[in-house]
Amino acid sequence: MVIGMSDGLTVPFALAAGLSGAVHSTGLILTAGGAEIAAGSIAMGLGGYLAAKSDADHYRAELKREYDEVERVPEKEEEEIREVFRGFELEEEQIEPIVQKLKQSPDKWVDFMMRFELGLEQPNQSRAWISALTIAVSYIVGGIIPLTPYFFVNVPSQGLYASTILTLIILFIFGGVKGRFTGTSIFRSGFETMIVGGLAAAAAFALARSFS
């Protein structure tokens, strides 16, 4: 949601701002903005799908490798278990019973190595599609916000002023919510998100105006 909303708010906002400095029709801005939202949501959703699928493929490849190593070089894998527990400052006499217990179940042995040696958790089978849909829908929702004022005015400059105020407010609120969930300062996160979006729109507006 953070990825989709961040780009959804920023990119169409920058596009609308840039076009407002170059064209005289809000209809054209809405058409271009709608096309961008459609293309952007598909591209972002596909990116999320491929990223999640890559994680799943990587997990399966590492899982296969661990099973192979447990079968071919068990002594090496046993020592890797010991190294993990030595990192927790356990004594050898405390570690050895754990090693022997894990050896009794290859599945649990491999699961332990995946989690504590490689730091990998088994991904949800449907994660790729969930990620794709979440990012795409978030992008669409975010993208509609900066375009909304252009539905109610005929002059692009009027839509730009309203879109700027509305989008900067939403960017600040969204940044604050993001900061709340990531454990950072709500005000700082909101302000940074607002500044990034504002700078992107200002750059696009200035570029479009310079060629108009």
PDB file of N, CA, C and O in Angstrom, residues 153-180:
ATOM      1  N   VAL A 153     -13.449  22.104 -12.793  1.00  0.00           N
ATOM      2  CA  VAL A 153     -13.048  23.414 -13.326  1.00  0.00           C
ATOM      3  C   VAL A 153     -12.767  23.284 -14.817  1.00  0.00           C
ATOM      4  O   VAL A 153     -12.565  22.184 -15.339  1.00  0.00           O
ATOM      5  N   ASN A 154     -12.749  24.417 -15.503  1.00  0.00           N
ATOM      6  CA  ASN A 154     -12.472  24.427 -16.935  1.00  0.00           C
ATOM      7  C   ASN A 154     -11.092  24.992 -17.262  1.00  0.00           C
ATOM      8  O   ASN A 154     -10.604  24.829 -18.378  1.00  0.00           O
ATOM      9  N   VAL A 155     -10.498  25.677 -16.287  1.00  0.00           N
ATOM     10  CA  VAL A 155      -9.199  26.298 -16.489  1.00  0.00           C
ATOM     11  C   VAL A 155      -8.140  25.483 -15.754  1.00  0.00           C
ATOM     12  O   VAL A 155      -8.240  25.289 -14.542  1.00  0.00           O
ATOM     13  N   PRO A 156      -7.114  24.971 -16.471  1.00  0.00           N
ATOM     14  CA  PRO A 156      -6.098  24.127 -15.830  1.00  0.00           C
ATOM     15  C   PRO A 156      -5.426  24.773 -14.630  1.00  0.00           C
ATOM     16  O   PRO A 156      -5.131  24.083 -13.646  1.00  0.00           O
ATOM     17  N   SER A 157      -5.191  26.095 -14.685  1.00  0.00           N
ATOM     18  CA  SER A 157      -4.504  26.746 -13.563  1.00  0.00           C
ATOM     19  C   SER A 157      -5.335  26.673 -12.288  1.00  0.00           C
ATOM     20  O   SER A 157      -4.790  26.508 -11.194  1.00  0.00           O
ATOM     21  N   GLN A 158      -6.661  26.777 -12.431  1.00  0.00           N
ATOM     22  CA  GLN A 158      -7.531  26.651 -11.252  1.00  0.00           C
ATOM     23  C   GLN A 158      -7.480  25.231 -10.695  1.00  0.00           C
ATOM     24  O   GLN A 158      -7.431  25.025  -9.481  1.00  0.00           O
ATOM     25  N   GLY A 159      -7.488  24.258 -11.597  1.00  0.00           N
ATOM     26  CA  GLY A 159      -7.388  22.866 -11.160  1.00  0.00           C
ATOM     27  C   GLY A 159      -6.055  22.595 -10.491  1.00  0.00           C
ATOM     28  O   GLY A 159      -5.994  21.844  -9.521  1.00  0.00           O
ATOM     29  N   LEU A 160      -5.005  23.239 -11.006  1.00  0.00           N
ATOM     30  CA  LEU A 160      -3.673  23.034 -10.434  1.00  0.00           C
ATOM     31  C   LEU A 160      -3.603  23.527  -9.000  1.00  0.00           C
ATOM     32  O   LEU A 160      -3.066  22.844  -8.131  1.00  0.00           O
ATOM     33  N   TYR A 161      -4.151  24.707  -8.739  1.00  0.00           N
ATOM     34  CA  TYR A 161      -4.120  25.252  -7.380  1.00  0.00           C
ATOM     35  C   TYR A 161      -4.854  24.321  -6.414  1.00  0.00           C
ATOM     36  O   TYR A 161      -4.343  23.997  -5.336  1.00  0.00           O
ATOM     37  N   ALA A 162      -6.064  23.911  -6.810  1.00  0.00           N
ATOM     38  CA  ALA A 162      -6.849  23.032  -5.938  1.00  0.00           C
ATOM     39  C   ALA A 162      -6.177  21.670  -5.783  1.00  0.00           C
ATOM     40  O   ALA A 162      -6.142  21.104  -4.687  1.00  0.00           O
ATOM     41  N   SER A 163      -5.629  21.157  -6.896  1.00  0.00           N
ATOM     42  CA  SER A 163      -4.962  19.855  -6.855  1.00  0.00           C
ATOM     43  C   SER A 163      -3.722  19.910  -5.965  1.00  0.00           C
ATOM     44  O   SER A 163      -3.448  18.964  -5.211  1.00  0.00           O
ATOM     45  N   THR A 164      -2.989  21.019  -6.029  1.00  0.00           N
ATOM     46  CA  THR A 164      -1.781  21.162  -5.214  1.00  0.00           C
ATOM     47  C   THR A 164      -2.116  21.138  -3.733  1.00  0.00           C
ATOM     48  O   THR A 164      -1.492  20.403  -2.952  1.00  0.00           O
ATOM     49  N   ILE A 165      -3.110  21.935  -3.350  1.00  0.00           N
ATOM     50  CA  ILE A 165      -3.501  21.998  -1.941  1.00  0.00           C
ATOM     51  C   ILE A 165      -3.996  20.641  -1.451  1.00  0.00           C
ATOM     52  O   ILE A 165      -3.564  20.127  -0.409  1.00  0.00           O
ATOM     53  N   LEU A 166      -4.902  20.042  -2.242  1.00  0.00           N
ATOM     54  CA  LEU A 166      -5.479  18.753  -1.855  1.00  0.00           C
ATOM     55  C   LEU A 166      -4.410  17.667  -1.764  1.00  0.00           C
ATOM     56  O   LEU A 166      -4.343  16.925  -0.772  1.00  0.00           O
ATOM     57  N   THR A 167      -3.558  17.593  -2.783  1.00  0.00           N
ATOM     58  CA  THR A 167      -2.571  16.521  -2.826  1.00  0.00           C
ATOM     59  C   THR A 167      -1.514  16.675  -1.739  1.00  0.00           C
ATOM     60  O   THR A 167      -1.100  15.689  -1.121  1.00  0.00           O
ATOM     61  N   LEU A 168      -1.079  17.906  -1.495  1.00  0.00           N
ATOM     62  CA  LEU A 168      -0.080  18.108  -0.442  1.00  0.00           C
ATOM     63  C   LEU A 168      -0.645  17.734   0.932  1.00  0.00           C
ATOM     64  O   LEU A 168       0.066  17.161   1.763  1.00  0.00           O
ATOM     65  N   ILE A 169      -1.913  18.046   1.152  1.00  0.00           N
ATOM     66  CA  ILE A 169      -2.548  17.666   2.416  1.00  0.00           C
ATOM     67  C   ILE A 169      -2.600  16.142   2.547  1.00  0.00           C
ATOM     68  O   ILE A 169      -2.255  15.569   3.588  1.00  0.00           O
ATOM     69  N   ILE A 170      -3.030  15.474   1.462  1.00  0.00           N
ATOM     70  CA  ILE A 170      -3.126  14.016   1.486  1.00  0.00           C
ATOM     71  C   ILE A 170      -1.747  13.383   1.620  1.00  0.00           C
ATOM     72  O   ILE A 170      -1.567  12.388   2.337  1.00  0.00           O
ATOM     73  N   LEU A 171      -0.751  13.958   0.929  1.00  0.00           N
ATOM     74  CA  LEU A 171       0.611  13.448   1.053  1.00  0.00           C
ATOM     75  C   LEU A 171       1.109  13.537   2.490  1.00  0.00           C
ATOM     76  O   LEU A 171       1.752  12.611   2.998  1.00  0.00           O
ATOM     77  N   PHE A 172       0.807  14.667   3.136  1.00  0.00           N
ATOM     78  CA  PHE A 172       1.235  14.829   4.525  1.00  0.00           C
ATOM     79  C   PHE A 172       0.531  13.814   5.428  1.00  0.00           C
ATOM     80  O   PHE A 172       1.168  13.181   6.277  1.00  0.00           O
ATOM     81  N   ILE A 173      -0.776  13.655   5.240  1.00  0.00           N
ATOM     82  CA  ILE A 173      -1.530  12.693   6.054  1.00  0.00           C
ATOM     83  C   ILE A 173      -1.023  11.272   5.810  1.00  0.00           C
ATOM     84  O   ILE A 173      -0.782  10.504   6.753  1.00  0.00           O
ATOM     85  N   PHE A 174      -0.843  10.944   4.527  1.00  0.00           N
ATOM     86  CA  PHE A 174      -0.363   9.605   4.192  1.00  0.00           C
ATOM     87  C   PHE A 174       1.029   9.360   4.755  1.00  0.00           C
ATOM     88  O   PHE A 174       1.312   8.290   5.302  1.00  0.00           O
ATOM     89  N   GLY A 175       1.898  10.362   4.636  1.00  0.00           N
ATOM     90  CA  GLY A 175       3.242  10.224   5.198  1.00  0.00           C
ATOM     91  C   GLY A 175       3.202  10.039   6.702  1.00  0.00           C
ATOM     92  O   GLY A 175       3.977   9.260   7.265  1.00  0.00           O
ATOM     93  N   GLY A 176       2.289  10.757   7.366  1.00  0.00           N
ATOM     94  CA  GLY A 176       2.152  10.608   8.808  1.00  0.00           C
ATOM     95  C   GLY A 176       1.681   9.218   9.196  1.00  0.00           C
ATOM     96  O   GLY A 176       2.194   8.621  10.156  1.00  0.00           O
ATOM     97  N   VAL A 177       0.709   8.685   8.435  1.00  0.00           N
ATOM     98  CA  VAL A 177       0.222   7.325   8.700  1.00  0.00           C
ATOM     99  C   VAL A 177       1.345   6.319   8.478  1.00  0.00           C
ATOM    100  O   VAL A 177       1.533   5.380   9.269  1.00  0.00           O
ATOM    101  N   LYS A 178       2.101   6.526   7.401  1.00  0.00           N
ATOM    102  CA  LYS A 178       3.239   5.641   7.123  1.00  0.00           C
ATOM    103  C   LYS A 178       4.248   5.693   8.263  1.00  0.00           C
ATOM    104  O   LYS A 178       4.768   4.656   8.698  1.00  0.00           O
ATOM    105  N   GLY A 179       4.521   6.905   8.765  1.00  0.00           N
ATOM    106  CA  GLY A 179       5.441   7.049   9.883  1.00  0.00           C
ATOM    107  C   GLY A 179       4.934   6.357  11.138  1.00  0.00           C
ATOM    108  O   GLY A 179       5.714   5.775  11.898  1.00  0.00           O
ATOM    109  N   ARG A 180       3.624   6.413  11.339  1.00  0.00           N
ATOM    110  CA  ARG A 180       3.017   5.757  12.506  1.00  0.00           C
ATOM    111  C   ARG A 180       3.262   4.257  12.476  1.00  0.00           C
ATOM    112  O   ARG A 180       3.566   3.640  13.504  1.00  0.00           O
TER     113      ARG A 180
END
